[in-house]
mmCIF file of C-alpha atoms in Angstrom:
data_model
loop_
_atom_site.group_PDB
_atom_site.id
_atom_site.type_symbol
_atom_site.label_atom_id
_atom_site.label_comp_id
_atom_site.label_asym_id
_atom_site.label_seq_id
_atom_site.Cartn_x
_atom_site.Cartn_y
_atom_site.Cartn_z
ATOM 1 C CA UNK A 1039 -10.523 43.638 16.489
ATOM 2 C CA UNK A 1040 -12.290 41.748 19.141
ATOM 3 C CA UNK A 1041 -9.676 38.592 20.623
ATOM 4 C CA UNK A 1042 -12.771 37.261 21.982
ATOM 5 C CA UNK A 1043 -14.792 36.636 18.541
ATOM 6 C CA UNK A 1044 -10.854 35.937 16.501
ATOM 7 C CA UNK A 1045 -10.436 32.866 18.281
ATOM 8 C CA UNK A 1046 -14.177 31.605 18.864
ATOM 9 C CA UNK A 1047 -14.340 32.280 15.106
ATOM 10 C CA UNK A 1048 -11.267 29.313 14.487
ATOM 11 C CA UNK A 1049 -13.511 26.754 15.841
ATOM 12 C CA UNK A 1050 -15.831 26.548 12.428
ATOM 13 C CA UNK A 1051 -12.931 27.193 10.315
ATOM 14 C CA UNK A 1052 -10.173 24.497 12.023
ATOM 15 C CA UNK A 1053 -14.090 21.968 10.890
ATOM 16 C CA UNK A 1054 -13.794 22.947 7.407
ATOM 17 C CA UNK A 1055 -10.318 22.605 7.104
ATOM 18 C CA UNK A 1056 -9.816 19.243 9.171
ATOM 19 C CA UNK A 1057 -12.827 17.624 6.830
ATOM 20 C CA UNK A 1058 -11.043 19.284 3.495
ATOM 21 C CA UNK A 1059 -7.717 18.107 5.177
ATOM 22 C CA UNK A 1060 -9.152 14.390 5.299
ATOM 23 C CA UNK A 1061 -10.840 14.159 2.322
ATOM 24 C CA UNK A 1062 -7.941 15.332 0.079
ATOM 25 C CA UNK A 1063 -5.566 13.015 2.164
ATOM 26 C CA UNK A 1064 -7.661 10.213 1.379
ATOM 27 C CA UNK A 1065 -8.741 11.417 -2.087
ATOM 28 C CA UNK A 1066 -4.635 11.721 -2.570
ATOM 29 C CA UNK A 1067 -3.858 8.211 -1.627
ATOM 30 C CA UNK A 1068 -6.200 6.980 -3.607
ATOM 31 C CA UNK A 1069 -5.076 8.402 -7.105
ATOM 32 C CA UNK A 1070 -1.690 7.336 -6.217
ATOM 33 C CA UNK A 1071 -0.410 10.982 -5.355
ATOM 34 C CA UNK A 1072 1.890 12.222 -2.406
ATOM 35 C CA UNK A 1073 -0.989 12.073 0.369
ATOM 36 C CA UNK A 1074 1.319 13.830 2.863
ATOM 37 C CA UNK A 1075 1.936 16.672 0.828
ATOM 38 C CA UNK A 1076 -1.363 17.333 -0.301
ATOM 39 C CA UNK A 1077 -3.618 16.419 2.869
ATOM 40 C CA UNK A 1078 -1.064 19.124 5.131
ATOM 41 C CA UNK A 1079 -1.685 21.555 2.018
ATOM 42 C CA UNK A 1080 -5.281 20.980 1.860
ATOM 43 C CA UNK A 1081 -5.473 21.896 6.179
ATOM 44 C CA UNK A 1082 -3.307 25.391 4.946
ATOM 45 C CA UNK A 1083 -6.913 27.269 3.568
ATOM 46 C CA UNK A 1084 -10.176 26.744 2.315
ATOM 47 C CA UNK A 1085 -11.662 26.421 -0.245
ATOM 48 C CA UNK A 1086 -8.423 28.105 -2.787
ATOM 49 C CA UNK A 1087 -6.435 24.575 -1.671
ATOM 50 C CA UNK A 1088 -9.133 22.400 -2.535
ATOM 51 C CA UNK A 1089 -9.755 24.260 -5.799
ATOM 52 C CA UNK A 1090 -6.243 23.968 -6.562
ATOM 53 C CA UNK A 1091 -5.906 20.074 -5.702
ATOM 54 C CA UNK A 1092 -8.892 19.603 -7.906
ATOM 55 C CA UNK A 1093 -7.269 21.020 -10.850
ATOM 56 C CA UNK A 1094 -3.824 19.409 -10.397
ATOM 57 C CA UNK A 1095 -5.732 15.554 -10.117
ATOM 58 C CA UNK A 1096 -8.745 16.383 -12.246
ATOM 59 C CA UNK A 1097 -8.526 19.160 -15.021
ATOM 60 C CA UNK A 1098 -4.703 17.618 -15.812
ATOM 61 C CA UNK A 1099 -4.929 14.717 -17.640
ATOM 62 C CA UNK A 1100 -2.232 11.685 -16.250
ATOM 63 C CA UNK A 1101 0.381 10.206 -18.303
ATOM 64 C CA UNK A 1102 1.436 6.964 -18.684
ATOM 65 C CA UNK A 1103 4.848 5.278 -20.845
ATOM 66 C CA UNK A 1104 3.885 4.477 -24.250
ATOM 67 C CA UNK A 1105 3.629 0.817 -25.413
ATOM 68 C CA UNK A 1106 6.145 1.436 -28.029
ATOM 69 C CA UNK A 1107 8.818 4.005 -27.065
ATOM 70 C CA UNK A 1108 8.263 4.235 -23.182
ATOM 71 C CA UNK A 1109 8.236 7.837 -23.440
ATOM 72 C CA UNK A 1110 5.590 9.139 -21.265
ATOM 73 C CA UNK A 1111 2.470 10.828 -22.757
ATOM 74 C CA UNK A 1112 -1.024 12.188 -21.598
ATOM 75 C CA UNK A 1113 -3.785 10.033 -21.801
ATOM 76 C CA UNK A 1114 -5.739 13.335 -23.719
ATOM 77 C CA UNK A 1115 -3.500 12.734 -26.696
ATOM 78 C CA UNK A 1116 -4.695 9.847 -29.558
ATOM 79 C CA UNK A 1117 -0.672 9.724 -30.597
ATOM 80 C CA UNK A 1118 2.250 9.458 -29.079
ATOM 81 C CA UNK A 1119 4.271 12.902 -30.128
ATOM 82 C CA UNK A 1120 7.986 10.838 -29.669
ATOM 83 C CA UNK A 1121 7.034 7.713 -32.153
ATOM 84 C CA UNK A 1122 3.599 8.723 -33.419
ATOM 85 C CA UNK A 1123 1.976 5.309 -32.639
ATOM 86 C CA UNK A 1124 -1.692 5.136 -30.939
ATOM 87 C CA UNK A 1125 -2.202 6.056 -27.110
ATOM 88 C CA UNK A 1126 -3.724 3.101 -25.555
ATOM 89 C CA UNK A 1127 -4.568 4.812 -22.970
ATOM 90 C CA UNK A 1128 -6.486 7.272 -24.843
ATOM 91 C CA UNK A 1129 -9.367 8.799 -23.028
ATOM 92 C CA UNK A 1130 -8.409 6.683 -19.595
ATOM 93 C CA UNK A 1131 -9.866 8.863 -16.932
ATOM 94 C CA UNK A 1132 -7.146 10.108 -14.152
ATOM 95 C CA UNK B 371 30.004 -54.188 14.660
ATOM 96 C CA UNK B 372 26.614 -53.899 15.872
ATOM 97 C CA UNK B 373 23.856 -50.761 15.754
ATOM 98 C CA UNK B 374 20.891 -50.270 17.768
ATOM 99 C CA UNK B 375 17.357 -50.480 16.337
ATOM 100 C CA UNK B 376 16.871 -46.515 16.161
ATOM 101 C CA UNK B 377 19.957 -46.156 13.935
ATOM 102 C CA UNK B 378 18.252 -49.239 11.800
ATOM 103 C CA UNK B 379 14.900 -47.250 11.406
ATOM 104 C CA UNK B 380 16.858 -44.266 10.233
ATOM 105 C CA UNK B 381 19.310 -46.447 7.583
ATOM 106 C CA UNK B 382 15.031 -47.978 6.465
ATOM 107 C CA UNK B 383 13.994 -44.588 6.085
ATOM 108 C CA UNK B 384 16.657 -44.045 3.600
ATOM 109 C CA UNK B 385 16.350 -47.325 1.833
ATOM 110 C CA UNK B 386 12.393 -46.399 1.511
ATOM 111 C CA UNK B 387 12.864 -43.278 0.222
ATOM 112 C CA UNK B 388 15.329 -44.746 -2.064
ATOM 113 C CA UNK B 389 18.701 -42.707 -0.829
ATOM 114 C CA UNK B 390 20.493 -45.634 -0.033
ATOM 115 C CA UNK B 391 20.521 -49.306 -1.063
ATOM 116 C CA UNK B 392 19.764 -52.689 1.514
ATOM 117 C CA UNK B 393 23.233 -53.900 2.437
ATOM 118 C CA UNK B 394 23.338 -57.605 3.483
ATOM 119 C CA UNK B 395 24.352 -56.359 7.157
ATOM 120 C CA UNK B 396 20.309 -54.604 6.986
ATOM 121 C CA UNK B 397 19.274 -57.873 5.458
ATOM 122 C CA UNK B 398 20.473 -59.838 7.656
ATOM 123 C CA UNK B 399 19.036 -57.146 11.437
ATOM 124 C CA UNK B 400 15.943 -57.849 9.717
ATOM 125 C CA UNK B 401 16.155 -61.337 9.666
ATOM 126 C CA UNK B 402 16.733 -61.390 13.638
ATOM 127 C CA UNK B 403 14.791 -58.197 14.496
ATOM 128 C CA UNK B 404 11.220 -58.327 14.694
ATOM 129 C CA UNK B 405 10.858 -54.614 16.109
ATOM 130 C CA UNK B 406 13.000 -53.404 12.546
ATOM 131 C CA UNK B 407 10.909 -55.419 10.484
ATOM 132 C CA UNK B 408 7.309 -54.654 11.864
ATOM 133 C CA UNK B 409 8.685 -50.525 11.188
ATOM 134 C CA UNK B 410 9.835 -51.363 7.850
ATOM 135 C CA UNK B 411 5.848 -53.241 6.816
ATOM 136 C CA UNK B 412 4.480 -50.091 8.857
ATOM 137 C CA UNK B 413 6.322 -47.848 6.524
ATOM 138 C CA UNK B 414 5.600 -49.385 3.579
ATOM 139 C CA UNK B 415 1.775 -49.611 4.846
ATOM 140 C CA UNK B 416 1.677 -45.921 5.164
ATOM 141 C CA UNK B 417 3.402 -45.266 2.036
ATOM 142 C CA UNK B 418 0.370 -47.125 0.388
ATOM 143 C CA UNK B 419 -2.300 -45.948 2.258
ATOM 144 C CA UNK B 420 -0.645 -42.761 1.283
ATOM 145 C CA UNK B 421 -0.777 -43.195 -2.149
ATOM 146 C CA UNK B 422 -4.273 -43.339 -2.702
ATOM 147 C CA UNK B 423 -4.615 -39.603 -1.811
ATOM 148 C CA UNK B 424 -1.749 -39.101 -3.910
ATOM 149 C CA UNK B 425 -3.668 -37.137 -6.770
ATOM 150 C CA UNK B 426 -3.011 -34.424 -9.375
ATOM 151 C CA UNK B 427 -5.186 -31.460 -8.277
ATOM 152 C CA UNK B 428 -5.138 -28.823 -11.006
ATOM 153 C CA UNK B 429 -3.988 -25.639 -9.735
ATOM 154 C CA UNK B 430 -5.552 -22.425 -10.893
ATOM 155 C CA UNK B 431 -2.982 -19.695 -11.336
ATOM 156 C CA UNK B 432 -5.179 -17.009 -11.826
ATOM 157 C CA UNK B 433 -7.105 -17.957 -8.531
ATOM 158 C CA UNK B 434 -4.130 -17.958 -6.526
ATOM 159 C CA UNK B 435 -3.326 -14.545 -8.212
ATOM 160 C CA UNK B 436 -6.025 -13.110 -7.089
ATOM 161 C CA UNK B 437 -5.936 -14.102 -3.505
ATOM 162 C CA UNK B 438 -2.329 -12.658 -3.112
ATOM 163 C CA UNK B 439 -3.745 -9.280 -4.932
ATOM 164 C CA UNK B 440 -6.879 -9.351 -2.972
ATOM 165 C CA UNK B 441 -4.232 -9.677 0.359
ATOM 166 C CA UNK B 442 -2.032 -6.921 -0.961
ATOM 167 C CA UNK B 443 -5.515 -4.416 -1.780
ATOM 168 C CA UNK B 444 -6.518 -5.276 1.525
ATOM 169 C CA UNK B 445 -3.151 -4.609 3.593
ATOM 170 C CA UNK B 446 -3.005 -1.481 1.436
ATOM 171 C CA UNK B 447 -6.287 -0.207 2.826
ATOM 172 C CA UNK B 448 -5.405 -0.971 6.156
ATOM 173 C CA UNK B 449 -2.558 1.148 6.022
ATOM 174 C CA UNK B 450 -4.052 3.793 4.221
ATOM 175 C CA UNK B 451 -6.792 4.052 7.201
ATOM 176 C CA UNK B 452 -3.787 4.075 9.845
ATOM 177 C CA UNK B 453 -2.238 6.983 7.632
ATOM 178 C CA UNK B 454 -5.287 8.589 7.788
ATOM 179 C CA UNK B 455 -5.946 8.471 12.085
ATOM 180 C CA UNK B 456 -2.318 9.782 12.235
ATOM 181 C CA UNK B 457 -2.797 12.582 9.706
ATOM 182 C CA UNK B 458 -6.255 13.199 11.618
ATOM 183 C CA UNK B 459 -3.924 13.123 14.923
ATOM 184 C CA UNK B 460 -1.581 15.206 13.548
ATOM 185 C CA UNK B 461 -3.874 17.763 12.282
ATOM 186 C CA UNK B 462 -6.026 18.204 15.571
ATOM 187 C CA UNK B 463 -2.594 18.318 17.265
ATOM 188 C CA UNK B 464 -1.277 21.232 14.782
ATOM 189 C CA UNK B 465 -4.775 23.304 15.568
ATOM 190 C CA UNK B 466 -4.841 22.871 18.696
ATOM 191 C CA UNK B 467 -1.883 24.918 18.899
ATOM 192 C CA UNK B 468 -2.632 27.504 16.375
ATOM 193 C CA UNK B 469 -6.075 27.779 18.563
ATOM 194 C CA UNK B 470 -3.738 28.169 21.696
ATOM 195 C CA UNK B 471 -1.922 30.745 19.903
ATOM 196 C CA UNK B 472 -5.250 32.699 18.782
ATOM 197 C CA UNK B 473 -6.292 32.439 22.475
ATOM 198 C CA UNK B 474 -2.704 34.711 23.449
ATOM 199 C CA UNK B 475 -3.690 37.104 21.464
ATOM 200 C CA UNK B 476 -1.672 35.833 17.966
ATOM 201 C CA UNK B 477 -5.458 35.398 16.462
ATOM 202 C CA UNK B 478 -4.683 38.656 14.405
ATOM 203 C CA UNK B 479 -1.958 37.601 12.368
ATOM 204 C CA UNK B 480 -3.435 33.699 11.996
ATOM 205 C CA UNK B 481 -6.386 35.764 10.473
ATOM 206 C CA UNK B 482 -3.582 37.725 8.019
ATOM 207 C CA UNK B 483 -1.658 34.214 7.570
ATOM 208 C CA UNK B 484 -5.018 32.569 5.882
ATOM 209 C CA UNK B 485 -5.898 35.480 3.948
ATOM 210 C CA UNK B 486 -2.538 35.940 2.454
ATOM 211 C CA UNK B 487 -2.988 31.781 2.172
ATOM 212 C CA UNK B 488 -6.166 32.375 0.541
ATOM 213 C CA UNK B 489 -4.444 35.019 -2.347
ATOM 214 C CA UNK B 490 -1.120 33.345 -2.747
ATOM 215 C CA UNK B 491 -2.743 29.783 -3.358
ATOM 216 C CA UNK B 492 -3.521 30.192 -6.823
ATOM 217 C CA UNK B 493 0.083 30.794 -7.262
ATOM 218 C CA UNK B 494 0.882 27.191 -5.764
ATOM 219 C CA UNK B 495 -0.927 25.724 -9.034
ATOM 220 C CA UNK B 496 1.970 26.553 -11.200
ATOM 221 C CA UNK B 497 4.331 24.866 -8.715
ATOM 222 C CA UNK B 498 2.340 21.919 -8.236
ATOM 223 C CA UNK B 499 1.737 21.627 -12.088
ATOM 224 C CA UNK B 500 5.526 22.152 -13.213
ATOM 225 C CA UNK B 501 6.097 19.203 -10.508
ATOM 226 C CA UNK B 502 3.952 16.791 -11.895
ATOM 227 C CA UNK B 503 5.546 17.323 -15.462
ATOM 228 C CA UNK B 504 8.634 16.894 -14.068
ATOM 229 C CA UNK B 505 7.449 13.518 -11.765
ATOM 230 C CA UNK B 506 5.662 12.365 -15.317
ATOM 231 C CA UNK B 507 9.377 13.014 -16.884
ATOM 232 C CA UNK B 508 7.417 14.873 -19.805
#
């Protein structure tokens, strides 16, 4: 392998991961998640990080402590499974 | 036993605010003392004028709720952008050495590092996942 083109070749990547770095960072401490953890995971490799980061905060719906038992549960499900009374927080986006 | 006119004003102050009661010894400075006397009508003048801006403004809880929450949102931001510059710091910082190490020849196995990074990443989802159930106490 060429040294000369390994390292010039960093220069685009070290752009892609400082912006994906950022963005999750500040995406993180938005939702309320650990922004350290996540914004140094999100500067380890692009784009499998991001992908993953997207699916932790997006595809998993959150869960909050139900009204009537505390208990937490998703906000995907209509009924608590511990005391079967009505998520309020039933179809809350994350 | 006799006081100056300072420790007077300060025995009037009391007696205006009602926290102590005229004695016939302040009764009687009074009489004699036209200094005490002109302090105690100047008091009471003040305590009149004072009275006509002395009104019941209604207080709206939920406006002074707001404020402090509209503080706290805003200090919040503020540190959330001074996170952000030192994360930013921080990350220029940690390439700037893995570029330094790429220019000594380690480029090779910082090439290997990302795509083993790349491969084992998908892997990181169950870790991350079994986390949050465990933060969510579910």
């Amino acid at each position: 392998m060429n040294d000369s083109f390994s390292y010039w070749m960093l220069i685009p990547l070290f752009i892609l991961l400082f912006i994906q770095g950022a963005w999750i960072f500040n995406d993180a401490s938005k939702r309320g998640h650990n922004k350290w953890l996540w914004g140094f995971f999100g500067l380890l490799n692009v784009p499998s990080n991001l992908i993953v980061y997207l699916i932790v905060t997006r595809a998993v719906p959150k869960a909050s402590p139900c009204e009537h038992c505390g208990k937490k549960i998703r906000h995907d499900y209509k009924y608590c499974p511990h005391c079967s009374t009505s998520n309020i927080n039933f179809g809350k986006k994350n | 036993m006799s006081k100056c006119c300072e420790e007077y004003e300060d025995i009037l102050i009391d007696i205006y605010y009602g926290e102590t009661e005229m004695s016939t010894e302040i009764k009687n400075h009074l009489e004699n003392c036209s200094n005490c006397r002109e302090f105690l009508n100047e008091m009471e003048g003040l305590g009149d004028q004072l009275a006509i801006f002395d009104t019941d403004i209604p207080i709206d809880c939920s406006l002074v709720e707001s404020a402090f929450t509209s503080v706290d949102q805003k200090e919040e931001k503020k540190r959330n952008i001074i996170d952000l510059l030192i994360f930013m710091s921080t990350a220029i910082g940690i390439f700037f050495v893995i570029f330094v190490l790429a220019y000594k020849g380690y480029g090779k196995y910082l090439l290997y590092g990302q795509i083993s990074v790349f491969f084992l990443a998908p892997f990181s989802l169950i870790a991350f996942l079994k986390g949050r159930r465990l933060k969510e106490g579910m």
